[in-house]
Coordinates of C-alpha atoms in Angstrom, one line a residue:
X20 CA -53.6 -8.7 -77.4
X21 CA -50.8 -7.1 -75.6
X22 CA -51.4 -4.7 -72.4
X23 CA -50.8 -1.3 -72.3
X24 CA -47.5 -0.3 -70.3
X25 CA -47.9 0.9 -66.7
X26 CA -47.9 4.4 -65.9
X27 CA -44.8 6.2 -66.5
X28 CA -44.9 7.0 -62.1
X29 CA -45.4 3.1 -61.1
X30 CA -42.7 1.8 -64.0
X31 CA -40.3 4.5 -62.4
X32 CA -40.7 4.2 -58.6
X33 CA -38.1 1.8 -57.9
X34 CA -35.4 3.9 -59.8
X35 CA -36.1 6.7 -57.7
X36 CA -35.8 4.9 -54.7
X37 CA -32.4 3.4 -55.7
X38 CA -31.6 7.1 -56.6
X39 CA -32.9 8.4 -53.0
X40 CA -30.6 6.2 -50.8
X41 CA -28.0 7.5 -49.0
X42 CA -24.2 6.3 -50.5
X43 CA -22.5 4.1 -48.2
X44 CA -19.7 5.0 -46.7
X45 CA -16.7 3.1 -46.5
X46 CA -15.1 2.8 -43.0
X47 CA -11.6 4.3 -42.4
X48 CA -9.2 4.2 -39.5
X49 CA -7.6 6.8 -37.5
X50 CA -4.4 6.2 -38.7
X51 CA -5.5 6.4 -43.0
X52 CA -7.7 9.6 -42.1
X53 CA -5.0 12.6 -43.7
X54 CA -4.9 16.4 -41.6
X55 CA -8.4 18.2 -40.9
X56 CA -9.9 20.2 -43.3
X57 CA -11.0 24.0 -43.4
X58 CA -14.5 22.3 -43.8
X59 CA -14.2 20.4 -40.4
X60 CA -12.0 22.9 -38.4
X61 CA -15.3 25.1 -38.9
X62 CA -17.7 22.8 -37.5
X63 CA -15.3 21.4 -34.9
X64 CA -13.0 24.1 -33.6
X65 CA -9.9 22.9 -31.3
X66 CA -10.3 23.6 -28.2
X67 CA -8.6 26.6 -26.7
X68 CA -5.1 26.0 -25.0
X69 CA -5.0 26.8 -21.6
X70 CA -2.5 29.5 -20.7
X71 CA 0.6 28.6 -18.7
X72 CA -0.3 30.2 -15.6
X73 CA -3.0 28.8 -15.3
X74 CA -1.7 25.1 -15.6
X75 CA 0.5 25.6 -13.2
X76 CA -2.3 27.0 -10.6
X77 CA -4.1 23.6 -11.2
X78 CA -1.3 21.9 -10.8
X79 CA -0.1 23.8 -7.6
X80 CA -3.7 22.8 -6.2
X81 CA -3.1 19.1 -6.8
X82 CA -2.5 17.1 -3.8
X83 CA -2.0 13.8 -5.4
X84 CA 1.9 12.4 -5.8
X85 CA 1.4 10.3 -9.0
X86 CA -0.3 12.9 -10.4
X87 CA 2.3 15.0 -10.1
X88 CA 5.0 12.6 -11.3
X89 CA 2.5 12.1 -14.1
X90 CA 2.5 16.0 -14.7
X91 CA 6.3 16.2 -14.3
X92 CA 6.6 13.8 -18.0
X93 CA 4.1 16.0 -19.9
X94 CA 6.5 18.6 -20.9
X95 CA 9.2 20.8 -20.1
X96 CA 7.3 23.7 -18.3
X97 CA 5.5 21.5 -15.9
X98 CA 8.9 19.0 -15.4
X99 CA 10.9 22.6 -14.6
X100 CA 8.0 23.8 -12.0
X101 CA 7.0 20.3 -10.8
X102 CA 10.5 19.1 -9.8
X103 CA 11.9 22.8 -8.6
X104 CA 13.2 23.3 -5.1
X105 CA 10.6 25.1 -3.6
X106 CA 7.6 23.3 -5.0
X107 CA 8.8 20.0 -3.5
X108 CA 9.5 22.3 -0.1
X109 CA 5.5 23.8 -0.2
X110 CA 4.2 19.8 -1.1
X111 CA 6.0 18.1 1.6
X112 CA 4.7 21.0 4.3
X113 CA 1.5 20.1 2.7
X114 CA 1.9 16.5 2.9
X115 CA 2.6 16.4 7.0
X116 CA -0.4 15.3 9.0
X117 CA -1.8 13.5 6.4
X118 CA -1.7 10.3 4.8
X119 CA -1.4 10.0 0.6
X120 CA -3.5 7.4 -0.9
X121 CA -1.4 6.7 -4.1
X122 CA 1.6 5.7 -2.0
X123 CA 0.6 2.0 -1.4
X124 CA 1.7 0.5 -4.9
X125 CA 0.8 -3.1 -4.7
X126 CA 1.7 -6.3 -2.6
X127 CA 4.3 -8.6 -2.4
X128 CA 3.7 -12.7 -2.2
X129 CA 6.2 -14.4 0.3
X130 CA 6.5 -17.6 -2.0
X131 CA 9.0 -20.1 -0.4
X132 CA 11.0 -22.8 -2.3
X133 CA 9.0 -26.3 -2.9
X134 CA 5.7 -24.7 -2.7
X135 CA 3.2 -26.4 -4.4
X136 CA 1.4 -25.0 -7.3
X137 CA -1.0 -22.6 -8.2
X138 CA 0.3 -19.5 -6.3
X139 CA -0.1 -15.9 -6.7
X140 CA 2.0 -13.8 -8.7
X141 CA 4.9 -12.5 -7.3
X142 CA 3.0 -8.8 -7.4
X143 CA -0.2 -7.3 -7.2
X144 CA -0.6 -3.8 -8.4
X145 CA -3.3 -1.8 -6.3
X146 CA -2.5 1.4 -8.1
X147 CA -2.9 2.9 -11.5
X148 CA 0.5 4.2 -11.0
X149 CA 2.3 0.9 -11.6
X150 CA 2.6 0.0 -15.2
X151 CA 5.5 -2.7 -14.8
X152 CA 5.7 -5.4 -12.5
X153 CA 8.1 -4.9 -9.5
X154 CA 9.7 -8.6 -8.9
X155 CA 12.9 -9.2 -11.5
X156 CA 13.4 -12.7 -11.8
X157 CA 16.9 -12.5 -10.8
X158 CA 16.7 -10.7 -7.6
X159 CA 14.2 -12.8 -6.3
X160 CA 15.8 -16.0 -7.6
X161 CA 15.8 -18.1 -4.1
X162 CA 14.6 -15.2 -2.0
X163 CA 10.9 -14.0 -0.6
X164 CA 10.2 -10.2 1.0
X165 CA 10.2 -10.7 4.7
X166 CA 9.3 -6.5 5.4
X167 CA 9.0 -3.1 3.6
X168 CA 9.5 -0.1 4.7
X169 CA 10.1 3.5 3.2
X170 CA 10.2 1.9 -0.2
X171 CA 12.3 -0.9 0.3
X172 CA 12.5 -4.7 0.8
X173 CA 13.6 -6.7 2.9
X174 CA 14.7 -10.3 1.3
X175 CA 15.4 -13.5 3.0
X176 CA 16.6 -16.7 1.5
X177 CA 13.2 -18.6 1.1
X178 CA 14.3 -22.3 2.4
X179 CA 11.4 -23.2 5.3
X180 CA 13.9 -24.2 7.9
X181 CA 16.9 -22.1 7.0
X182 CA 18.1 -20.8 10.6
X183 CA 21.1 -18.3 9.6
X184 CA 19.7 -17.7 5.7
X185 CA 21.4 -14.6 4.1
X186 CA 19.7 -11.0 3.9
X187 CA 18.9 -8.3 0.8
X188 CA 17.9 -5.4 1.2
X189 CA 16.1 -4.0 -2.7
X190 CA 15.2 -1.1 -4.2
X191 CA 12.6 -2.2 -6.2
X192 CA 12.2 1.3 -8.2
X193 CA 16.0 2.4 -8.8
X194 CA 16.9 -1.3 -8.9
X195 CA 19.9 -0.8 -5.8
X196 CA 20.7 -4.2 -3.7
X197 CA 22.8 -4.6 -0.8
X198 CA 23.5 -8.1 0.3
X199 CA 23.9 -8.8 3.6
X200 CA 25.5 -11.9 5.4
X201 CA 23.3 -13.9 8.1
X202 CA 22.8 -12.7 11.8
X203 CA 23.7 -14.4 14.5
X204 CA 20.4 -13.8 16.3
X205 CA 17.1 -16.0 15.4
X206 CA 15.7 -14.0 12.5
X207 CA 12.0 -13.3 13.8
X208 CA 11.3 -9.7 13.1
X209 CA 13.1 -7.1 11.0
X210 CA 13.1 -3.3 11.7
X211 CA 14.4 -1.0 8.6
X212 CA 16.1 2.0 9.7
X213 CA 15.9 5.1 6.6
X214 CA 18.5 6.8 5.4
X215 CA 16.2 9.7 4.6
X216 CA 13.6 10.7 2.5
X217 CA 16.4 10.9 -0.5
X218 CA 18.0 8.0 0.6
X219 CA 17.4 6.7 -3.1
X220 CA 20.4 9.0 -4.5
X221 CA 22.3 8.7 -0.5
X222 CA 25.6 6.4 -0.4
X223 CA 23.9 4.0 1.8
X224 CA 20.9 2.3 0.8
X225 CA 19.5 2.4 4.4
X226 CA 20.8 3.3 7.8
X227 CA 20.4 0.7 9.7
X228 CA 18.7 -3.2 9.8
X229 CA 17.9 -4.5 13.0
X230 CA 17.0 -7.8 13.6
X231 CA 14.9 -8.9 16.6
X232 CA 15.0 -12.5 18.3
X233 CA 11.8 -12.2 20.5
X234 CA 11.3 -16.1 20.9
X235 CA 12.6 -16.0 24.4
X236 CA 10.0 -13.4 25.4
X237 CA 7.4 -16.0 26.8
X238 CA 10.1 -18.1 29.6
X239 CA 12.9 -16.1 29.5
X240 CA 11.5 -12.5 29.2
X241 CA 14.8 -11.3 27.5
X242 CA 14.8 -9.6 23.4
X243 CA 18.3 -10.3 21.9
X244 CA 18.8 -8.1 18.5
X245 CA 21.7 -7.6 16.2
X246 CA 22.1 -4.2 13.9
X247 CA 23.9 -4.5 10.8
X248 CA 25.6 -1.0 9.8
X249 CA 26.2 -0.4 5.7
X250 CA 29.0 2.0 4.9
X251 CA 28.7 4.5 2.1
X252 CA 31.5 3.1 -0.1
X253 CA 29.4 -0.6 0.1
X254 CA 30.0 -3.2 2.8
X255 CA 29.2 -3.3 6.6
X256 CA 29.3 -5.5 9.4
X257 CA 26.8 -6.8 12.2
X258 CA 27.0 -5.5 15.3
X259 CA 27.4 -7.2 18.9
X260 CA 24.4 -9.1 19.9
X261 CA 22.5 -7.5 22.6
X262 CA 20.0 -8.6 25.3
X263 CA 17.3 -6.8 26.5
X264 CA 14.9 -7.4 29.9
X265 CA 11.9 -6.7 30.3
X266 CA 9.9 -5.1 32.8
X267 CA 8.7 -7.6 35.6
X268 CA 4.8 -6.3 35.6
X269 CA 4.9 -7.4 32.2
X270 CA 2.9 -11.4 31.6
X271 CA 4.6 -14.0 30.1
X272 CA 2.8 -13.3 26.8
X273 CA 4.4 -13.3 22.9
X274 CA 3.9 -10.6 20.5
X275 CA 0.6 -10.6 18.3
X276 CA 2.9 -10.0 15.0
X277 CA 6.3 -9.6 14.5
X278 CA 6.3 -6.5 12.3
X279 CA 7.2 -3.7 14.7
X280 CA 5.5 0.0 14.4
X281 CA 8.4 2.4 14.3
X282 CA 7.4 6.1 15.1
X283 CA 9.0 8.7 12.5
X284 CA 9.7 10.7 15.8
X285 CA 11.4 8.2 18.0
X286 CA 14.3 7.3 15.8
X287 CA 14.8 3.8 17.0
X288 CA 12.2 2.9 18.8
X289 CA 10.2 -0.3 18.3
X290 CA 6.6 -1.0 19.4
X291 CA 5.1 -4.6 19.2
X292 CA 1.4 -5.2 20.2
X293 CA 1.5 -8.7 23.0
X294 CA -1.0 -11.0 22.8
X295 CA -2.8 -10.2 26.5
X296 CA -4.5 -7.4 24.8
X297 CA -3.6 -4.6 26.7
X298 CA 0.2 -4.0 26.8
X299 CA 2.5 -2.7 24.0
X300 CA 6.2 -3.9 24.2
X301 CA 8.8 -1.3 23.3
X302 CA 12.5 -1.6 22.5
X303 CA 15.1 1.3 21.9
X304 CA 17.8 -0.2 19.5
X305 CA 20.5 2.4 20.4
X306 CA 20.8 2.0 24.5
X307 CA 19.3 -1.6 23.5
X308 CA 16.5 -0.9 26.5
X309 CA 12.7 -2.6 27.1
X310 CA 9.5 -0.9 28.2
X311 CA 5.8 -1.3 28.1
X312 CA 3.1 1.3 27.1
X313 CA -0.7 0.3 28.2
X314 CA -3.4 0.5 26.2
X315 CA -7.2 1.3 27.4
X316 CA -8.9 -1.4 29.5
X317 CA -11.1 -3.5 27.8
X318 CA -14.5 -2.0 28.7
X319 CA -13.4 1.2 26.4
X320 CA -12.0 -0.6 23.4
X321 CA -14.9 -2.8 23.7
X322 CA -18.3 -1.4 24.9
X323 CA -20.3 -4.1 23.6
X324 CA -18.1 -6.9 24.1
X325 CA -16.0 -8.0 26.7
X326 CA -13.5 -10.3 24.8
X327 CA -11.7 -8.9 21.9
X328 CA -12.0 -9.9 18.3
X329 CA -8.6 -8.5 16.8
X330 CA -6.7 -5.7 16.8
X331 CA -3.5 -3.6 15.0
X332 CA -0.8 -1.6 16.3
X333 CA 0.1 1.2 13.2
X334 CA 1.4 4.8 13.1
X335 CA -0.6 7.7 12.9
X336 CA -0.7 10.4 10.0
X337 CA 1.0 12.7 12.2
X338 CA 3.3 10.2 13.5
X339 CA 2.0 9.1 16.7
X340 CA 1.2 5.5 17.7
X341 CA -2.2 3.9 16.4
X342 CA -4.5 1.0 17.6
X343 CA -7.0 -0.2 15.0
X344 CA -9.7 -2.7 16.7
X345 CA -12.1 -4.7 14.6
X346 CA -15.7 -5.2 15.7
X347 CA -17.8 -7.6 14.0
X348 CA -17.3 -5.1 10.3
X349 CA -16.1 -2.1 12.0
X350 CA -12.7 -0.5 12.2
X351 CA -12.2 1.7 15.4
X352 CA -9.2 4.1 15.1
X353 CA -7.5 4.7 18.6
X354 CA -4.7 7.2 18.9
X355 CA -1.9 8.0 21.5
X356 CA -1.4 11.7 21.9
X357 CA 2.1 12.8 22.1
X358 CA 1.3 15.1 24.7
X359 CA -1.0 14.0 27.3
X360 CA 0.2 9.9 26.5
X361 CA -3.8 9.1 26.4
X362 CA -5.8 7.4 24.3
X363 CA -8.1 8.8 21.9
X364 CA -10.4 7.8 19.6
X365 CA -10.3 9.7 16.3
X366 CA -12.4 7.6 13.8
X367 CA -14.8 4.6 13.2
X368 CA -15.0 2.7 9.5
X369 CA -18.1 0.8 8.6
X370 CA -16.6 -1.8 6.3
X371 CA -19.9 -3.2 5.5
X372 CA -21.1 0.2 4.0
X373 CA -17.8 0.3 2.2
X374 CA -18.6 -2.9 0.7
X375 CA -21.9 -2.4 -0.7
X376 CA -20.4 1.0 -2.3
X377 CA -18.3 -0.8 -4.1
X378 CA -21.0 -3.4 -5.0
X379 CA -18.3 -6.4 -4.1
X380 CA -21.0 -9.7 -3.8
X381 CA -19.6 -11.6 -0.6
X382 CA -20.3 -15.7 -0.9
X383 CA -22.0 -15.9 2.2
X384 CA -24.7 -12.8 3.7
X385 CA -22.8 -10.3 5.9
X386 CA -25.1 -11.2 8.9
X387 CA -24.5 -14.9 8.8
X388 CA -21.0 -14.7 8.8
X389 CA -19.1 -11.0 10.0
X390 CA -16.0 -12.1 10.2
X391 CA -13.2 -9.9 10.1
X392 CA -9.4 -9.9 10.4
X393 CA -7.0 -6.6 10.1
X394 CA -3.8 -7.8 8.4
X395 CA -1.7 -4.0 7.6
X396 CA -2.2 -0.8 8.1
X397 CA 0.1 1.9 5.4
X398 CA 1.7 4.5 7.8
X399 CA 2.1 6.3 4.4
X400 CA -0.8 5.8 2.5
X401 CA -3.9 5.0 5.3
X402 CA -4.7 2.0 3.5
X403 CA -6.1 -0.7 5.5
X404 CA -5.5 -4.6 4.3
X405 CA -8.0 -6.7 5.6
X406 CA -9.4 -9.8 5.1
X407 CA -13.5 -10.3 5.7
X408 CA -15.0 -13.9 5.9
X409 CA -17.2 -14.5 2.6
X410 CA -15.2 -11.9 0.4
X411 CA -11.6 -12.7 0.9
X412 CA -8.5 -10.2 0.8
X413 CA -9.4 -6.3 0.4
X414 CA -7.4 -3.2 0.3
X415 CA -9.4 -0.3 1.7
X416 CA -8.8 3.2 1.3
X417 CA -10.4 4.9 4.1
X418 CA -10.4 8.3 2.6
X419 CA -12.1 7.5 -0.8
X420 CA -14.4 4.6 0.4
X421 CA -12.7 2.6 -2.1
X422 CA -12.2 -0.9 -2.0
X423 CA -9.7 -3.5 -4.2
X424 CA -10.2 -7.3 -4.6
X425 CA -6.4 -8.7 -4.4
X426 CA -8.3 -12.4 -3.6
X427 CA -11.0 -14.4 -3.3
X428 CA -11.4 -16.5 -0.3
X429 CA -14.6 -17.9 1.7
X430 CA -12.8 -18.1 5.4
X431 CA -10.0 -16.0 6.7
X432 CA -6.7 -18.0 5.5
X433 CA -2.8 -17.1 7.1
X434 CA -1.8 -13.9 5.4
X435 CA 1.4 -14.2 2.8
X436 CA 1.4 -10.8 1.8
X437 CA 4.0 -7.4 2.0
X438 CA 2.2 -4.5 1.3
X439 CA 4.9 -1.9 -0.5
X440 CA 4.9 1.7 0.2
X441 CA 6.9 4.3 -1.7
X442 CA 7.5 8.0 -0.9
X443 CA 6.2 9.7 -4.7
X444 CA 7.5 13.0 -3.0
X445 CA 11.1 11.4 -3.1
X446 CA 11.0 10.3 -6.3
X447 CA 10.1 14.1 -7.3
X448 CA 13.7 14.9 -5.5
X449 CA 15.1 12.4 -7.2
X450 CA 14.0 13.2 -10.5
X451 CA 15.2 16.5 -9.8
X452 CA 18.7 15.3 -9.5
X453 CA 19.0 13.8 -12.2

């Protein structure tokens, strides 16, 4: 005997499930999806445009040079106020006094000829303004950056042992060389001389190169240096080679670094810190003259210790000479005013608090090993290069607490870096030139 047939609502439960499910819908891209529309310009209106004057308030507020150069590419009514005359005039009155982040662009790697590898790139980008790299292959084709300054490198020939190796001085943005024959001098510290702040579209690349022999310093007590002079059609020639004695209350010390520190107010003035802690050598490369400045005695640099643990000449924001000592992971910001010729101290950075902002893990705990090492300081940008025992090499930005990882390291190792600087506000001239 058959059975009856189920209900007519159990038989036809499953066809009204298949019935009740949602369609699927098949997956588009961007690029295959045709114009909005009416439908979906109801439920998702555009967003209103801004009118023009107020962009050009927001961007008259903005205090940032990429950003602005950014601003200047986004169409023709922000390129025509961005790069006019008297906006450039009201940003660089705005920009005196202080220091702009976004000018330190990345760092250089002094590679030298035979050295073994791995190595690190040629350059590290620390900004989000740098979208290409900044080291052709044919420039620096048997050359390493020796010092930057104002935007521009200074190349020597990278043999170890070269004693008169050739000179370039690069461009690295507009892509301008000048090659320069060797010195006669011993080629120990470099001092770039600007044209200008638009010495980009000047005839000569830079004014002036001088090149500083300070090896006889520590017997002799004598600086020999040797200028080289471009002329605007192209060409130049170095100078006589000139010899300069130091005071006699000056020790027989060396220089802690060979970079000097030149003021933006004293023209051609040079300032080295020596290694006896507490005397800063000075040389005027037009009357080719030697002095010494003092710093503050030991028991006011260091209240807590009595030997010192490193420190930095630099240039302040408003142009006036800068000692940066590190203390276990603090940076203390000395300045000497202009006026009174005294030291002050403006600031104090916690590095350590810096570090666990930015949530960097060091390889050994902070209080075990507090190492710390101040390699650069960016007269343009305030940034501080530094390199901290545990964490390796960090770029800190002082104003924004930020903090970049250019490389790991567990110990402080020699530094083979050349930070590179460029003045934004220039290249808005520039632009406007062209």
């Amino acid at each position: 005997m058959r059975s009856s047939p189920p209900p007519w609502h159990t038989r036809d439960v499953p066809r009204l499930r298949r019935r009740e499910a949602a369609p699927k819908r098949r997956k588009t891209s961007s690029r295959s999806r045709g114009p909005p529309s009416s439908q979906d310009t109801l439920i998702n209106p555009p967003a209103p445009a801004l009118p023009p004057e107020l962009v050009l308030e927001i961007v008259d507020r903005c205090d940032d040079p990429a950003t602005l150069i950014a601003s200047a590419a986004a169409c023709r009514l922000l390129r025509r106020h961005v790069l006019g005359a008297d906006f450039i005039r009201r940003q660089r009155d705005a920009a005196r006094g202080r220091f702009a982040p976004s000018s330190l662009l990345g760092l250089f790697y002094r590679h030298y000829d035979g050295e073994p590898a791995p190595r690190p790139p040629p350059f590290t980008a620390t900004s989000d303004a740098v979208r290409t790299p900044f080291a052709p292959a044919a420039v620096f084709a048997g050359y390493t950056p020796a010092e930057s300054r104002g935007g521009l490198l200074v190349l020597r020939r990278s043999a170890l042992f070269a004693e008169r190796a050739g000179l370039c001085v690069y461009d690295p943005v507009t892509r301008r060389r000048a090659f320069l024959p060797p010195p006669e001098v011993h080629q120990q510290s470099y001092a770039l001389l600007l044209a200008g702040d638009d010495h980009a579209d000047a005839g000569a690349l830079f004014r002036r190169l001088v090149v500083v022999d300070l090896s006889g310093l520590l017997f002799h007590r004598t600086v020999r240096a040797q200028s080289f002079s471009p002329e605007e059609a192209g060409g130049g020639a170095w100078g006589p080679v000139v010899d300069a004695f130091v005071p006699g209350h000056l020790m027989r010390c060396e220089v802690a670094r060979p970079s000097p520190v030149i003021l933006d107010g004293d023209g051609a003035l040079l300032h080295w810190l020596c290694t006896d802690h507490r005397t800063v050598l000075t040389l005027d490369a037009d009357t080719a003259e030697a002095g010494t400045l003092q710093l503050p005695p030991y028991h006011v640099l260091y209240p807590r210790f009595f030997l010192p643990e490193h420190q930095l000449l630099a240039s302040s924001a408003e142009g006036e000479l800068s000692l940066l000592v590190a203390e276990r992971l603090v940076i203390t910001v000395w300045v000497r005013r202009a006026a009174t010729e005294q030291w002050e101290r403006r600031a104090a950075v916690d590095v350590e608090r810096m570090l666990l902002l930015a949530k960097v893990e060091p390889a050994l705990p902070i209080w075990w090993n507090s190492r710390m090492q101040i390699e650069w300081f960016g007269e343009k940008s305030g940034a501080v290069v530094a390199q901290v025992a545990g964490v390796g090499l960090l770029v800190l930005n002082v104003e924004t607490e930020e903090v970049c990882m250019v490389q790991r390291s567990n110990d402080l190792v020699p530094f083979r870096y050349c930070p590179y600087e460029r003045d934004l506000l220039g290249l808005l001239a520039a632009m406007a030139r062209r």
